[in-house]
XYZ file of C-alpha atoms in Angstrom:
123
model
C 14.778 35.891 -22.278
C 11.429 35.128 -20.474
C 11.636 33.134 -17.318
C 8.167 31.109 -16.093
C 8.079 31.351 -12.132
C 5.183 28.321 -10.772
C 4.109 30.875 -8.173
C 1.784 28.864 -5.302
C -1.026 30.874 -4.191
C -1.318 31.207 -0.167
C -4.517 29.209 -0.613
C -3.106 26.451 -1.984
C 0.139 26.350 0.038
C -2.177 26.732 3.319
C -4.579 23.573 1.441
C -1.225 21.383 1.251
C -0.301 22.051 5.346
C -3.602 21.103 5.645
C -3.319 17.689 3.445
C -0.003 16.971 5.156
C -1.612 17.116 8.527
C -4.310 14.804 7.652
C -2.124 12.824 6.115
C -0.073 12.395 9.394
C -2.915 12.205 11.352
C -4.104 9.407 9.056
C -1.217 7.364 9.174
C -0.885 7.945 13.179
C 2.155 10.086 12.893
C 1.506 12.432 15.418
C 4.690 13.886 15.799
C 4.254 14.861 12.521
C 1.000 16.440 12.380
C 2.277 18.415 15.471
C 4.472 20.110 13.233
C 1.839 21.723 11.692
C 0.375 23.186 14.634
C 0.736 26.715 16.082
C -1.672 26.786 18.954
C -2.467 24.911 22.176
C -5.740 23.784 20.364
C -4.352 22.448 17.450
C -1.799 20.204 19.665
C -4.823 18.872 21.636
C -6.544 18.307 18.457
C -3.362 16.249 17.709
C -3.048 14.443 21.447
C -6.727 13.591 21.251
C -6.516 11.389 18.262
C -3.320 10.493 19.210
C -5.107 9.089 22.635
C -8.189 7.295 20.705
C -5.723 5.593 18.215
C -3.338 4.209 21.625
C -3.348 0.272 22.668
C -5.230 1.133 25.587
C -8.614 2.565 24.060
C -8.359 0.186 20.613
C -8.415 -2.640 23.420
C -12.035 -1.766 23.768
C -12.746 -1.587 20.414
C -13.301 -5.234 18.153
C -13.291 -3.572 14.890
C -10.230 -3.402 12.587
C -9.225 0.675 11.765
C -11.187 1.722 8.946
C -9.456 2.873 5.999
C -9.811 6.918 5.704
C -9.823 9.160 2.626
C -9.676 12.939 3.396
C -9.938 15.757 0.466
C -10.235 19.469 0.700
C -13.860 20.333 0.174
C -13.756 24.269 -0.057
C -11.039 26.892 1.157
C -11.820 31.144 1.546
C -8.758 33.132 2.249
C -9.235 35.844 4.587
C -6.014 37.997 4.290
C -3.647 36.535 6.768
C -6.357 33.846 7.768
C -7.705 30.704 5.324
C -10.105 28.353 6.043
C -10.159 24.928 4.627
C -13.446 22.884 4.871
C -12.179 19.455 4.974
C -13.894 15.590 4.220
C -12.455 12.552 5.432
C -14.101 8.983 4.698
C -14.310 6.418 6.569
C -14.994 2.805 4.544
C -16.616 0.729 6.455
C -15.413 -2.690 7.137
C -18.890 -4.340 6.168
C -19.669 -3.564 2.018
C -23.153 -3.393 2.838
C -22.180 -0.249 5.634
C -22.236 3.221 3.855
C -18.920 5.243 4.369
C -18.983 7.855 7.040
C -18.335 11.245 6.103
C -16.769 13.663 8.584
C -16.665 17.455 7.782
C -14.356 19.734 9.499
C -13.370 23.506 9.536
C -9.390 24.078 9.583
C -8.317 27.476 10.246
C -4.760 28.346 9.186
C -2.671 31.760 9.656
C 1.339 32.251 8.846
C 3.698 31.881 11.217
C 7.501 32.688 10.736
C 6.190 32.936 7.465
C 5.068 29.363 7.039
C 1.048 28.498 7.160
C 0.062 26.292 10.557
C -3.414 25.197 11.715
C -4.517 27.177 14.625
C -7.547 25.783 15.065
C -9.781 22.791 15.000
C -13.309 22.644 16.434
C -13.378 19.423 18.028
C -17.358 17.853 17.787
C-alpha cells in the first residue's frame, strides 16, 4: 500500500506566516498580525501601522484607504532563518495615478516550532 504525504517545505510554510501577516495587516487586524510576531521589532512594526491606520492620524488625511495587493516576490532559506522579499500595491484612487509599489525584507526563524517574523526594517 503506498501512502502520498503533501509534505510543506519550511520555505513555503514560513511564505504563508508571512501572507497571513500581511493579510492582517491589510485588513487592520492587528491583533492578528501580532500573532505572528516573535520579537519586540516585529510588534512595533505591528503598533506602527496600527497607529497610522487610527481615527486620529486618518483625520489628517482626505484621501479614502487605498486598496493594497501584497505577493511574495522572492524567499532564500538560510537553515533556521528565511527571508521573504515581499510587494504590496497600492492602487491609487485617481486611474490616471500609477500604483505604488512597496518592497520589503521579512525575516522569519521557528519558534516553539512554528515560523514568526522577527524582523522588519522599517523605511
Amino acid at each position: 500500500m503506498l501512502a502520498f504525504v503533501a509534505c510543506s517545505s519550511p520555505t513555503k510554510k514560513a511564505e504563508q506566516v508571512t501572507m497571513d501577516f500581511f493579510k492582517a495587516l491589510n485588513a487592520g487586524d492587528y491583533d492578528k498580525a501580532r500573532t505572528y510576531t516573535a520579537s519586540e521589532q516585529a510588534e512595533a512594526y505591528v503598533n506602527l501601522m496600527s497607529y497610522f491606520d487610527s481615527d486620529s492620524v486618518k483625520a489628517f488625511s482626505q484621501e479614502g484607504e487605498p486598496e493594497r495587493t501584497t505577493k511574495i516576490a522572492s524567499s532564500e532559506d538560510h537553515q533556521d532563518t528565511i527571508i521573504c522579499y515581499v510587494e504590496t500595491t497600492e492602487q491609487q484612487s485617481e486611474p490616471a495615478d500609477s500604483a505604488d509599489v512597496f518592497k520589503q525584507k521579512v525575516v522569519l526563524t521557528k519558534v516553539d516550532n512554528e515560523w514568526k517574523i522577527v524582523d522588519i526594517p522599517m523605511k
